[in-house]
Amino acid sequence: MVSKDEIKHLGWLSRLELTTEELDRYVSQIDEIVRYFDKLDTIPLSESEWTYSTKEVSELREDANRVFKWEKLQSLKNRKDGFIKGPKMS
Amino acid sequence: MPNHLYRLTANQVTCGIKNGQFSAQEYIFQILERIEKVDNKVNAFVLVDKQGAIEKALSIDKRLRDGEAVGELAGVAVGIKDNICIKDLKTTCASNILESYIPPYDASVIRSLKENDAIIVGKLNLDEFAMGSTTEFSRYGPTRNPWNLEYVAGGSSGGSAASVAASECAVSLGSDTGGSIRCPSSFCSVVGLKPTYGCVSRSGLISYSNSLEQIGPVGKTVLDVVMVMNSIAGIDENDQTTKPIRPIATLTSEDITKSNISSKYTADQNKRNITIGLVKELIEGADPAVSKCIYSAVDLFEGSDCKCEETSMKSIQYALASYYTIATAEASSNLARYDNIRYGFEYDPEGYEWNTYFSNVRNNFGDEVKRRIIIGSYVLSAGYYGKYYLRAHIAREMIRQEIKSLFERFDVLIGPTMPILPFKIGQKIDDPLKMYQIDIDTVIANLAGIPAISMPIGFSNSFPVGLQIMADDMCEQTLFDVASFFEKIVDVRRSPEI
């Protein structure tokens, strides 16, 4: 059973401040969805048989620096004196 | 000048313009007029670039007058899903969080379309960040189904399918993570392709779930979809997952590259003796109104030299849980970047502490996006990772293996694209699990990475029904052969009255 505290905590980790109404709704909806995911538990496999492959990427591009011109970033909203503005760290 | 130029297919448009039957300018004026006339009802476009479209049309006409060469999509009106970046045109993903984002570059597919002289007429509606199956989760409101405006157009590329069905553009680009091109194509009675993973560059597509999504075309005919694929498919240095295309089914990509054979897909190969696997689980799970339509099509195929056999795919039972686990996990990580510092809307960070600032900013995500971020964080969190995320990947591998073995017996696998007919706007929006469950037939191709196409196969209670055809990895040409063959047998192409 998904709990209110779990969803609240995951919301905080994801930087989402949920309202009480959102929290109540998400708890019951996500509980239903995650219970549906429990279907995955019925895969008839023992742990030693767990395998999966990942897609291969044959060649990686050289990790070279590409200069991105400042004019290209004209659409940035939060700028000041040639810098990008951000909130205070604490 | 012929009337109703806006109704023409992409192929008819380029031929007409190149043969001098009408000019690109005449055509594009009719398209823009059409959008003006019907889009207040359909709500497929979120932005129309009138000036850009007219300038491009004039340049094509001038080059033709001067005897210069023009591209293969010369003059064709194309609409672009609003999660694909176009330089200097607002790209919002139908989200408040990107309401004023203007990309400084073109997506690779956009560059290809521009080089081929397609005319980009505007940006198309979608579910916020492509998360949804009805286009109802959009900051611009739902796209309406041109066949019945009270009903959903499907999603998440609802704008891409509805705009083509309503003849507001000849073809469009959508993106497909779990059926987002095929679902609306089925609901709106147009042809939509999800290419093989790695067939089309994702550079410039705003990420939702990187291991599943692909950009693909929507058109009125299979030929139109083929024409767009010839422009956008193939290797791109900006997307390391792209592979060389394979337009001749009997040769491998490597053979084609080495021998320098024409590397273009075609829609006119006369494919005969097709071996078709009808996937039992897909047809059994469908509404009888849908399955009846599929069975009548199967009868037609069997009467035309095709061998059709019912087959089972056991791993389908895990597909939806696997898909939503992987998709939400990848989404929660992809969407972490929206901090409003590098791109976003007007909101001065000065004076804010960063936790408060980011939380305030991220409250601009819509309901479904927030839900998926949290589900994704849940399945990835300590204690649940092995139970959900890891098992989802095992299920994905099982599906891949089973599909692989099925393609040793069949050329293609078929079934309904959607298990149900289009439903009323608002009907499922409050029940996320029910909404997810309508993706059951389409997610398989994304999990396995294989190509799948949805094509109109008939109507049931006046609503379109789509047939889904799946082929083996990189076998787009097989899909085109089979789909164009079916298109000739099952002639259901009509336009909605709007």
Coordinates of C-alpha atoms in Angstrom, one line a residue:
Chain A
M1 CA 0.0 0.0 0.0
V2 CA 1.4 3.4 -1.1
S3 CA 1.4 5.8 1.8
K4 CA 0.9 9.5 2.0
D5 CA 4.3 10.0 3.6
E6 CA 6.0 8.1 0.7
I7 CA 4.3 10.2 -2.0
K8 CA 5.0 13.4 0.0
H9 CA 8.7 12.4 0.3
L10 CA 9.0 11.5 -3.4
G11 CA 7.3 14.8 -4.3
W12 CA 10.0 16.6 -2.2
L13 CA 12.8 14.7 -3.9
S14 CA 11.3 15.6 -7.3
R15 CA 11.0 19.2 -6.2
L16 CA 7.2 19.1 -6.5
E17 CA 5.3 20.8 -3.7
L18 CA 2.0 19.0 -3.7
T19 CA -1.2 20.5 -2.2
T20 CA -3.2 18.5 0.2
E21 CA -5.8 17.9 -2.5
E22 CA -3.1 16.7 -5.0
L23 CA -1.5 14.5 -2.3
D24 CA -4.8 12.7 -1.5
R25 CA -5.6 12.2 -5.1
Y26 CA -2.1 10.9 -6.1
V27 CA -1.9 8.5 -3.2
S28 CA -5.0 6.6 -4.3
Q29 CA -4.3 6.8 -8.0
I30 CA -0.6 5.8 -7.7
D31 CA -1.5 3.0 -5.3
E32 CA -3.9 1.6 -8.0
I33 CA -1.2 2.0 -10.7
V34 CA 1.6 0.4 -8.7
R35 CA -0.6 -2.5 -7.7
Y36 CA -1.1 -3.0 -11.4
F37 CA 2.7 -3.1 -11.8
D38 CA 2.7 -6.0 -9.4
K39 CA 1.9 -8.0 -12.4
L40 CA 5.7 -8.0 -13.0
D41 CA 6.1 -10.0 -9.8
T42 CA 4.4 -13.0 -11.5
I43 CA 7.1 -13.4 -14.1
P44 CA 8.1 -17.0 -13.6
L45 CA 11.9 -16.6 -13.0
S46 CA 14.2 -17.3 -10.2
E47 CA 16.6 -14.5 -9.3
S48 CA 19.6 -16.3 -10.9
E49 CA 17.8 -16.2 -14.3
W50 CA 17.4 -12.4 -14.3
T51 CA 18.9 -11.1 -17.5
Y52 CA 18.3 -8.3 -19.8
S53 CA 20.4 -6.7 -22.6
T54 CA 20.7 -3.1 -23.3
K55 CA 20.8 -1.5 -26.8
E56 CA 24.3 -1.3 -28.2
V57 CA 25.8 2.0 -29.3
S58 CA 28.5 1.2 -31.8
E59 CA 30.5 4.3 -31.8
L60 CA 30.5 7.3 -29.5
R61 CA 31.1 10.7 -30.8
E62 CA 34.4 12.3 -29.8
D63 CA 33.8 14.1 -26.5
A64 CA 34.9 17.4 -28.0
N65 CA 33.9 20.9 -26.9
R66 CA 31.5 22.7 -29.3
V67 CA 31.3 26.4 -29.0
F68 CA 27.7 27.6 -28.6
K69 CA 27.4 31.2 -29.5
W70 CA 25.9 33.5 -27.0
E71 CA 23.6 35.1 -29.6
K72 CA 22.0 31.7 -29.9
L73 CA 20.9 32.0 -26.3
Q74 CA 19.0 35.3 -26.7
S75 CA 15.8 33.6 -25.6
L76 CA 17.1 33.1 -22.1
K77 CA 14.9 35.0 -19.7
N78 CA 17.1 35.3 -16.6
R79 CA 20.3 37.1 -17.6
K80 CA 22.4 39.7 -16.1
D81 CA 25.7 41.2 -17.3
G82 CA 26.5 38.2 -19.5
F83 CA 25.7 35.7 -16.8
I84 CA 22.7 33.4 -16.2
K85 CA 21.0 34.2 -13.0
G86 CA 19.9 31.5 -10.5
P87 CA 18.5 31.4 -7.0
K88 CA 20.6 31.5 -3.9
M89 CA 22.0 28.1 -2.8
S90 CA 20.9 28.6 0.8
Chain B
M1 CA -6.4 27.2 -60.4
P2 CA -8.0 24.0 -59.1
N3 CA -10.1 24.3 -56.0
H4 CA -9.5 22.2 -52.9
L5 CA -5.7 22.0 -53.3
Y6 CA -5.5 21.6 -49.5
R7 CA -7.1 18.1 -49.9
L8 CA -4.2 16.8 -52.0
T9 CA -1.7 14.2 -50.8
A10 CA 2.0 15.1 -50.4
N11 CA 2.8 13.2 -53.6
Q12 CA 0.1 15.1 -55.5
V13 CA 1.3 18.4 -54.2
T14 CA 5.0 18.0 -55.3
C15 CA 3.9 16.6 -58.6
G16 CA 1.5 19.4 -59.2
I17 CA 4.0 22.1 -58.3
K18 CA 6.9 20.6 -60.2
N19 CA 4.6 20.1 -63.3
G20 CA 3.4 23.7 -63.1
Q21 CA -0.2 22.8 -62.5
F22 CA -0.3 25.2 -59.6
S23 CA 2.3 27.2 -57.7
A24 CA 3.5 26.6 -54.2
Q25 CA 2.1 30.0 -53.2
E26 CA -1.4 29.1 -54.5
Y27 CA -1.3 25.9 -52.6
I28 CA 0.0 27.3 -49.3
F29 CA -2.6 30.1 -49.4
Q30 CA -5.3 27.5 -49.6
I31 CA -3.7 25.6 -46.7
L32 CA -3.5 28.7 -44.5
E33 CA -7.1 29.5 -45.4
R34 CA -8.2 26.0 -44.5
I35 CA -6.4 26.2 -41.1
E36 CA -8.2 29.6 -40.5
K37 CA -11.5 28.0 -41.4
V38 CA -11.4 24.8 -39.4
D39 CA -8.8 24.9 -36.7
N40 CA -11.0 26.9 -34.3
K41 CA -13.1 23.6 -34.2
V42 CA -10.3 21.0 -34.3
N43 CA -7.6 22.8 -32.2
A44 CA -4.8 20.9 -33.9
F45 CA -2.4 23.8 -34.3
V46 CA -0.8 25.7 -31.3
L47 CA 1.1 28.0 -33.6
V48 CA 0.8 28.8 -37.3
D49 CA 3.9 30.3 -39.0
K50 CA 2.2 32.1 -41.8
Q51 CA 5.1 34.3 -42.8
G52 CA 7.6 31.5 -42.8
A53 CA 5.3 29.3 -44.9
I54 CA 4.6 32.0 -47.5
E55 CA 8.3 33.0 -47.7
K56 CA 9.3 29.3 -48.3
A57 CA 6.6 28.9 -51.0
L58 CA 7.8 32.0 -52.8
S59 CA 11.3 30.8 -52.8
I60 CA 10.3 27.4 -54.2
D61 CA 8.3 29.1 -57.0
K62 CA 11.2 31.4 -57.8
R63 CA 13.6 28.5 -58.1
L64 CA 11.3 26.6 -60.3
R65 CA 10.8 29.7 -62.6
D66 CA 14.6 30.1 -62.7
G67 CA 15.0 26.4 -63.7
E68 CA 16.7 25.5 -60.5
A69 CA 16.3 22.2 -58.7
V70 CA 13.9 21.8 -55.8
G71 CA 13.7 19.2 -53.1
E72 CA 11.7 16.0 -53.1
L73 CA 9.0 17.4 -50.8
A74 CA 8.9 20.7 -52.6
G75 CA 5.9 22.7 -51.5
V76 CA 4.3 20.1 -49.2
A77 CA 2.6 21.6 -46.1
V78 CA 4.0 19.9 -43.0
G79 CA 2.9 20.3 -39.4
I80 CA 5.2 19.6 -36.6
K81 CA 4.4 18.2 -33.1
D82 CA 5.2 20.9 -30.6
N83 CA 7.9 18.8 -28.8
I84 CA 10.2 18.9 -31.8
C85 CA 12.5 22.0 -31.9
I86 CA 12.4 24.5 -34.8
K87 CA 14.8 27.3 -34.7
D88 CA 13.3 30.7 -33.7
L89 CA 9.8 29.2 -33.3
K90 CA 8.3 28.7 -29.9
T91 CA 8.4 25.1 -28.8
T92 CA 6.3 24.5 -25.7
C93 CA 5.5 20.8 -25.4
A94 CA 2.0 22.1 -24.5
S95 CA 3.4 22.8 -21.0
N96 CA 3.3 26.0 -19.0
I97 CA 6.8 25.4 -17.9
L98 CA 8.1 25.9 -21.5
E99 CA 5.5 28.5 -22.5
S100 CA 8.1 30.9 -23.9
Y101 CA 10.9 28.6 -24.9
I102 CA 12.4 29.5 -28.3
P103 CA 14.9 26.9 -29.5
P104 CA 18.2 28.2 -30.8
Y105 CA 18.5 25.3 -33.3
D106 CA 16.6 23.0 -35.6
A107 CA 16.0 19.3 -34.7
S108 CA 17.8 17.1 -37.3
V109 CA 14.4 16.0 -38.8
I110 CA 13.5 19.7 -39.3
R111 CA 16.8 20.3 -41.0
S112 CA 16.1 17.4 -43.4
L113 CA 12.6 18.6 -44.1
K114 CA 13.8 22.1 -44.8
E115 CA 16.5 20.8 -47.1
N116 CA 13.9 18.8 -49.0
D117 CA 11.8 22.0 -49.5
A118 CA 8.9 21.0 -47.4
I119 CA 6.9 24.0 -46.1
I120 CA 6.6 24.0 -42.3
V121 CA 3.2 25.6 -41.5
G122 CA 3.2 25.4 -37.8
K123 CA 3.4 23.5 -34.5
L124 CA 0.8 20.9 -33.5
N125 CA -1.0 20.2 -30.2
L126 CA 0.0 17.3 -27.9
D127 CA -0.4 16.0 -24.4
E128 CA 2.0 17.9 -22.1
F129 CA 5.5 16.5 -22.8
A130 CA 3.8 13.8 -24.9
M131 CA 2.4 12.1 -21.8
G132 CA -1.1 11.0 -22.6
S133 CA -3.3 9.1 -25.0
T134 CA -6.0 11.7 -25.9
T135 CA -4.3 15.2 -26.2
E136 CA -6.5 16.3 -23.3
F137 CA -3.5 17.0 -21.1
S138 CA -2.5 20.1 -23.1
R139 CA -2.2 23.7 -21.9
Y140 CA -4.0 24.6 -25.1
G141 CA -7.0 22.4 -24.5
P142 CA -7.9 19.1 -26.2
T143 CA -7.6 18.5 -29.9
R144 CA -10.9 17.4 -31.3
N145 CA -11.5 14.4 -33.5
P146 CA -12.4 15.7 -37.0
W147 CA -14.8 12.8 -37.5
N148 CA -16.8 13.9 -34.4
L149 CA -15.8 17.0 -32.6
E150 CA -17.2 15.8 -29.2
Y151 CA -14.7 12.9 -29.3
V152 CA -11.0 12.6 -28.5
A153 CA -8.5 12.6 -31.4
G154 CA -6.2 10.2 -29.6
G155 CA -2.7 11.1 -28.4
S156 CA -0.3 12.2 -27.6
S157 CA 0.3 13.3 -31.2
G158 CA -3.4 14.3 -31.5
G159 CA -2.6 17.5 -33.4
S160 CA -0.4 15.6 -35.9
A161 CA -3.2 13.1 -36.8
A162 CA -6.2 15.5 -36.6
S163 CA -4.5 18.2 -38.8
V164 CA -3.8 15.7 -41.6
A165 CA -7.3 14.2 -41.3
A166 CA -8.9 17.6 -41.5
S167 CA -6.6 18.6 -44.5
E168 CA -4.9 21.4 -42.6
C169 CA -1.6 20.1 -43.8
A170 CA -0.6 17.2 -46.1
V171 CA 1.6 15.4 -43.7
S172 CA 3.0 15.9 -40.2
L173 CA 5.6 14.7 -37.8
G174 CA 4.6 13.2 -34.4
S175 CA 6.6 11.3 -31.8
D176 CA 5.7 7.8 -30.5
T177 CA 6.8 6.6 -27.0
G178 CA 4.1 4.0 -26.4
G179 CA 1.7 4.6 -29.3
S180 CA 1.5 8.3 -29.6
I181 CA 1.6 8.4 -33.4
R182 CA -0.4 5.2 -34.0
C183 CA -3.2 5.9 -31.5
P184 CA -4.3 9.2 -33.0
S185 CA -3.7 7.9 -36.5
S186 CA -6.2 5.1 -35.8
F187 CA -8.7 7.4 -34.2
C188 CA -8.6 10.0 -37.0
S189 CA -8.3 7.5 -40.0
V190 CA -4.9 8.4 -41.3
V191 CA -1.6 6.5 -41.8
G192 CA 1.0 6.8 -39.0
L193 CA 4.4 5.1 -38.6
K194 CA 6.5 4.5 -35.5
P195 CA 9.9 3.7 -37.0
T196 CA 12.4 1.2 -35.6
Y197 CA 14.3 2.6 -32.6
G198 CA 17.4 4.2 -34.2
C199 CA 15.9 4.7 -37.7
V200 CA 15.1 8.4 -37.2
S201 CA 17.3 10.9 -35.3
R202 CA 15.9 12.1 -32.0
S203 CA 18.2 15.1 -31.9
G204 CA 16.0 18.1 -31.2
L205 CA 13.1 16.0 -29.9
I206 CA 12.4 17.1 -26.3
S207 CA 13.0 13.9 -24.3
Y208 CA 10.4 12.1 -22.4
S209 CA 11.6 8.4 -22.4
N210 CA 14.8 8.1 -24.4
S211 CA 14.9 4.3 -24.8
L212 CA 11.3 4.1 -26.2
E213 CA 10.5 7.2 -28.3
Q214 CA 10.9 7.8 -32.0
I215 CA 9.9 10.6 -34.3
G216 CA 7.7 9.4 -37.2
P217 CA 5.4 10.6 -40.0
V218 CA 1.6 10.8 -40.4
G219 CA 0.0 11.1 -43.8
K220 CA -3.1 10.4 -45.8
T221 CA -1.5 7.5 -47.7
V222 CA 1.3 5.0 -47.3
L223 CA 3.2 6.7 -50.1
D224 CA 3.1 10.0 -48.3
V225 CA 4.6 8.4 -45.2
V226 CA 7.3 6.8 -47.3
M227 CA 8.2 10.2 -48.9
V228 CA 8.6 11.8 -45.5
M229 CA 10.7 8.8 -44.2
N230 CA 13.0 9.1 -47.2
S231 CA 13.7 12.6 -46.0
I232 CA 14.1 12.0 -42.2
A233 CA 15.4 8.5 -41.8
G234 CA 19.1 7.4 -41.5
I235 CA 22.3 8.1 -39.6
D236 CA 22.7 11.4 -37.8
E237 CA 25.9 12.3 -36.0
N238 CA 23.9 14.1 -33.3
D239 CA 22.1 10.9 -32.3
Q240 CA 24.4 8.0 -31.6
T241 CA 21.6 5.4 -31.6
T242 CA 20.8 6.0 -35.3
K243 CA 21.5 3.2 -37.8
P244 CA 21.7 3.0 -41.6
I245 CA 18.3 2.4 -43.1
R246 CA 17.4 -0.8 -44.9
P247 CA 15.2 -0.1 -47.9
I248 CA 15.6 -3.5 -49.6
A249 CA 14.3 -6.2 -47.3
T250 CA 16.5 -8.9 -48.8
L251 CA 19.7 -7.1 -48.1
T252 CA 21.3 -6.0 -44.8
S253 CA 22.1 -2.4 -44.1
E254 CA 25.8 -3.1 -44.4
D255 CA 25.3 -4.6 -47.9
I256 CA 23.4 -1.6 -49.0
T257 CA 25.9 0.8 -47.7
K258 CA 28.8 -1.1 -49.3
S259 CA 27.2 -1.6 -52.7
N260 CA 25.9 1.9 -52.9
I261 CA 22.4 0.8 -54.1
S262 CA 19.7 3.4 -54.1
S263 CA 18.9 3.9 -50.4
K264 CA 15.2 4.9 -50.7
Y265 CA 12.1 3.4 -49.4
T266 CA 9.3 2.7 -52.0
A267 CA 5.6 2.2 -51.8
D268 CA 5.0 0.5 -55.1
Q269 CA 6.6 -2.9 -54.8
N270 CA 4.0 -5.5 -55.5
K271 CA 4.2 -7.7 -52.5
R272 CA 2.5 -11.1 -52.8
N273 CA 2.2 -14.2 -50.6
I274 CA 2.6 -12.4 -47.4
T275 CA 2.6 -14.5 -44.2
I276 CA 0.6 -12.7 -41.6
G277 CA 0.4 -13.5 -37.9
L278 CA -2.8 -12.3 -36.3
V279 CA -2.0 -11.8 -32.6
K280 CA -4.7 -13.5 -30.6
E281 CA -4.2 -11.6 -27.4
L282 CA -4.6 -8.3 -29.2
I283 CA -7.8 -9.2 -31.1
E284 CA -9.4 -10.9 -28.1
G285 CA -8.8 -7.9 -25.8
A286 CA -10.5 -5.6 -28.3
D287 CA -14.1 -4.2 -28.3
P288 CA -16.2 -6.3 -30.7
A289 CA -16.9 -3.2 -32.8
V290 CA -13.1 -3.0 -33.5
S291 CA -12.4 -6.8 -33.8
K292 CA -15.2 -7.3 -36.3
C293 CA -13.6 -4.7 -38.6
I294 CA -10.2 -6.4 -38.3
Y295 CA -11.7 -9.8 -39.1
S296 CA -13.4 -8.5 -42.2
A297 CA -10.0 -7.1 -43.4
V298 CA -8.4 -10.4 -42.6
D299 CA -10.9 -12.1 -44.9
L300 CA -10.0 -9.7 -47.7
F301 CA -6.3 -10.4 -47.2
E302 CA -6.8 -14.2 -47.3
G303 CA -8.7 -13.8 -50.6
S304 CA -5.6 -12.0 -52.0
D305 CA -2.8 -14.5 -51.8
C306 CA -1.9 -13.8 -48.2
K307 CA -1.5 -16.5 -45.6
C308 CA -3.0 -15.5 -42.3
E309 CA -2.6 -17.5 -39.2
E310 CA -3.6 -16.8 -35.6
T311 CA -0.7 -16.7 -33.2
S312 CA -0.2 -16.1 -29.5
M313 CA 2.2 -13.8 -27.7
K314 CA 2.4 -14.8 -24.1
S315 CA 4.6 -12.0 -22.9
I316 CA 2.0 -9.4 -23.8
Q317 CA 0.6 -9.8 -20.3
Y318 CA 3.6 -8.0 -18.9
A319 CA 3.9 -5.3 -21.6
L320 CA 1.8 -2.5 -20.1
A321 CA 3.3 -2.8 -16.6
S322 CA 6.8 -3.0 -18.1
Y323 CA 6.2 0.0 -20.4
Y324 CA 4.8 2.3 -17.7
T325 CA 7.5 1.4 -15.3
I326 CA 10.3 2.2 -17.8
A327 CA 8.6 5.2 -19.3
T328 CA 7.8 6.9 -16.0
A329 CA 11.3 6.1 -14.6
E330 CA 12.9 7.7 -17.6
A331 CA 10.5 10.6 -17.5
S332 CA 11.2 11.4 -13.8
S333 CA 14.9 11.7 -14.7
N334 CA 14.4 13.6 -18.0
L335 CA 12.1 16.2 -16.4
A336 CA 14.5 16.9 -13.5
R337 CA 16.1 19.5 -15.8
Y338 CA 13.2 21.9 -15.8
D339 CA 14.5 24.4 -13.3
N340 CA 13.6 27.5 -15.3
I341 CA 17.2 28.7 -15.3
R342 CA 18.4 27.7 -18.8
Y343 CA 15.0 27.7 -20.4
G344 CA 11.6 28.6 -19.2
F345 CA 9.3 31.5 -18.5
E346 CA 9.7 35.0 -17.0
Y347 CA 10.3 34.5 -13.3
D348 CA 13.2 36.3 -11.7
P349 CA 15.2 34.0 -9.4
E350 CA 16.7 37.0 -7.5
G351 CA 15.9 36.9 -3.8
Y352 CA 14.7 33.2 -3.8
E353 CA 16.4 30.3 -2.0
W354 CA 16.8 27.5 -4.5
N355 CA 14.5 24.9 -3.0
T356 CA 11.6 27.4 -2.9
Y357 CA 12.4 28.7 -6.4
F358 CA 12.5 25.3 -8.0
S359 CA 9.4 24.0 -6.2
N360 CA 7.5 27.2 -7.3
V361 CA 8.6 26.8 -10.9
R362 CA 7.9 23.1 -11.1
N363 CA 4.4 23.6 -9.9
N364 CA 3.8 24.7 -13.4
F365 CA 3.8 21.1 -14.6
G366 CA 0.4 19.7 -15.3
D367 CA -1.4 17.0 -13.4
E368 CA -0.4 14.0 -15.5
V369 CA 3.2 15.1 -15.8
K370 CA 3.5 15.4 -12.0
R371 CA 1.9 12.0 -11.5
R372 CA 4.3 10.3 -13.9
I373 CA 7.3 12.0 -12.2
I374 CA 6.2 10.6 -8.9
I375 CA 5.5 7.1 -10.2
G376 CA 8.9 7.2 -11.9
S377 CA 10.6 8.2 -8.7
Y378 CA 8.6 5.5 -6.8
V379 CA 9.7 2.6 -9.1
L380 CA 13.3 3.8 -8.9
S381 CA 13.5 4.3 -5.2
A382 CA 15.5 2.1 -2.9
G383 CA 13.5 -1.0 -2.0
Y384 CA 11.4 -0.9 -5.1
Y385 CA 14.0 -0.8 -7.8
G386 CA 14.4 -4.6 -8.0
K387 CA 10.6 -5.2 -7.7
Y388 CA 9.6 -2.9 -10.5
Y389 CA 12.4 -1.3 -12.6
L390 CA 14.6 -4.3 -12.9
R391 CA 11.7 -6.7 -13.6
A392 CA 10.3 -4.3 -16.2
H393 CA 13.6 -4.7 -18.1
I394 CA 13.4 -8.5 -17.8
A395 CA 9.8 -8.4 -19.2
R396 CA 11.1 -6.1 -22.0
E397 CA 13.7 -8.7 -22.9
M398 CA 11.1 -11.5 -22.8
I399 CA 8.9 -9.5 -25.2
R400 CA 11.9 -8.8 -27.5
Q401 CA 12.8 -12.5 -27.6
E402 CA 9.3 -13.7 -28.3
I403 CA 8.8 -11.1 -31.1
K404 CA 12.1 -12.2 -32.6
S405 CA 11.0 -15.8 -32.7
L406 CA 7.6 -14.8 -34.2
F407 CA 9.3 -13.0 -37.1
E408 CA 11.0 -16.3 -38.0
R409 CA 7.5 -17.6 -38.9
F410 CA 5.7 -14.4 -40.1
D411 CA 6.5 -11.4 -42.4
V412 CA 4.3 -9.2 -40.3
L413 CA 2.2 -9.3 -37.1
I414 CA -1.2 -7.6 -37.2
G415 CA -3.9 -6.6 -34.8
P416 CA -6.0 -3.6 -33.9
T417 CA -4.1 -0.4 -33.2
M418 CA -6.5 0.6 -30.5
P419 CA -8.6 -1.9 -28.5
I420 CA -11.5 0.6 -28.5
L421 CA -13.2 3.2 -30.7
P422 CA -12.7 6.9 -30.0
F423 CA -14.5 8.0 -26.8
K424 CA -16.0 11.3 -25.6
I425 CA -13.7 14.1 -24.4
G426 CA -13.5 14.0 -20.6
Q427 CA -14.7 10.4 -20.3
K428 CA -11.5 8.8 -19.0
I429 CA -9.5 11.8 -17.9
D430 CA -10.1 11.2 -14.1
D431 CA -9.0 7.6 -14.2
P432 CA -5.2 7.4 -15.1
L433 CA -5.0 3.5 -15.0
K434 CA -8.0 3.1 -17.4
M435 CA -6.3 5.7 -19.7
Y436 CA -3.0 3.8 -19.6
Q437 CA -4.7 0.5 -20.4
I438 CA -5.8 1.7 -23.9
D439 CA -2.1 1.6 -24.9
I440 CA -1.9 -2.1 -24.5
D441 CA -1.7 -2.9 -28.2
T442 CA 0.9 -0.2 -29.1
V443 CA 3.5 -0.4 -26.3
I444 CA 4.8 -3.7 -27.6
A445 CA 6.5 -2.2 -30.6
N446 CA 8.2 0.5 -28.4
L447 CA 9.4 -2.1 -25.9
A448 CA 10.8 -4.3 -28.7
G449 CA 12.1 -1.4 -30.7
I450 CA 10.5 -2.7 -33.9
P451 CA 8.6 -0.6 -36.5
A452 CA 4.8 -0.5 -36.5
I453 CA 2.3 1.3 -38.7
S454 CA -1.4 2.1 -38.2
M455 CA -3.5 2.4 -41.3
P456 CA -7.2 3.0 -41.8
I457 CA -9.1 -0.3 -42.2
G458 CA -12.7 0.7 -41.9
F459 CA -15.4 2.4 -39.9
S460 CA -17.5 1.1 -37.0
N461 CA -20.5 3.1 -35.8
S462 CA -19.1 6.0 -38.0
F463 CA -15.8 5.9 -36.1
P464 CA -12.5 5.0 -37.7
V465 CA -10.8 1.7 -37.0
G466 CA -7.0 1.3 -37.5
L467 CA -5.1 -1.8 -38.3
Q468 CA -1.6 -2.1 -36.7
I469 CA 1.1 -3.9 -38.7
M470 CA 4.4 -4.7 -37.0
A471 CA 7.6 -5.9 -38.7
D472 CA 11.0 -7.0 -37.6
D473 CA 13.8 -4.6 -36.6
M474 CA 14.7 -2.1 -39.4
C475 CA 12.2 -3.8 -41.8
E476 CA 10.3 -0.6 -42.6
Q477 CA 10.3 -1.6 -46.2
T478 CA 8.3 -4.8 -45.4
L479 CA 5.8 -2.6 -43.6
F480 CA 5.5 -0.3 -46.6
D481 CA 5.1 -3.2 -49.0
V482 CA 2.4 -4.8 -46.9
A483 CA 0.6 -1.6 -46.0
S484 CA 0.5 -0.3 -49.6
F485 CA -0.8 -3.7 -50.7
F486 CA -3.5 -3.6 -48.1
E487 CA -4.3 -0.1 -49.0
K488 CA -5.2 -1.2 -52.5
I489 CA -7.4 -4.0 -51.3
V490 CA -9.2 -2.2 -48.5
D491 CA -10.0 1.2 -50.0
V492 CA -11.4 3.2 -47.1
R493 CA -9.9 6.6 -47.7
R494 CA -12.4 9.3 -47.0
S495 CA -12.3 12.8 -45.6
P496 CA -14.4 13.9 -42.6
E497 CA -17.0 16.6 -43.4
I498 CA -15.7 19.7 -41.6

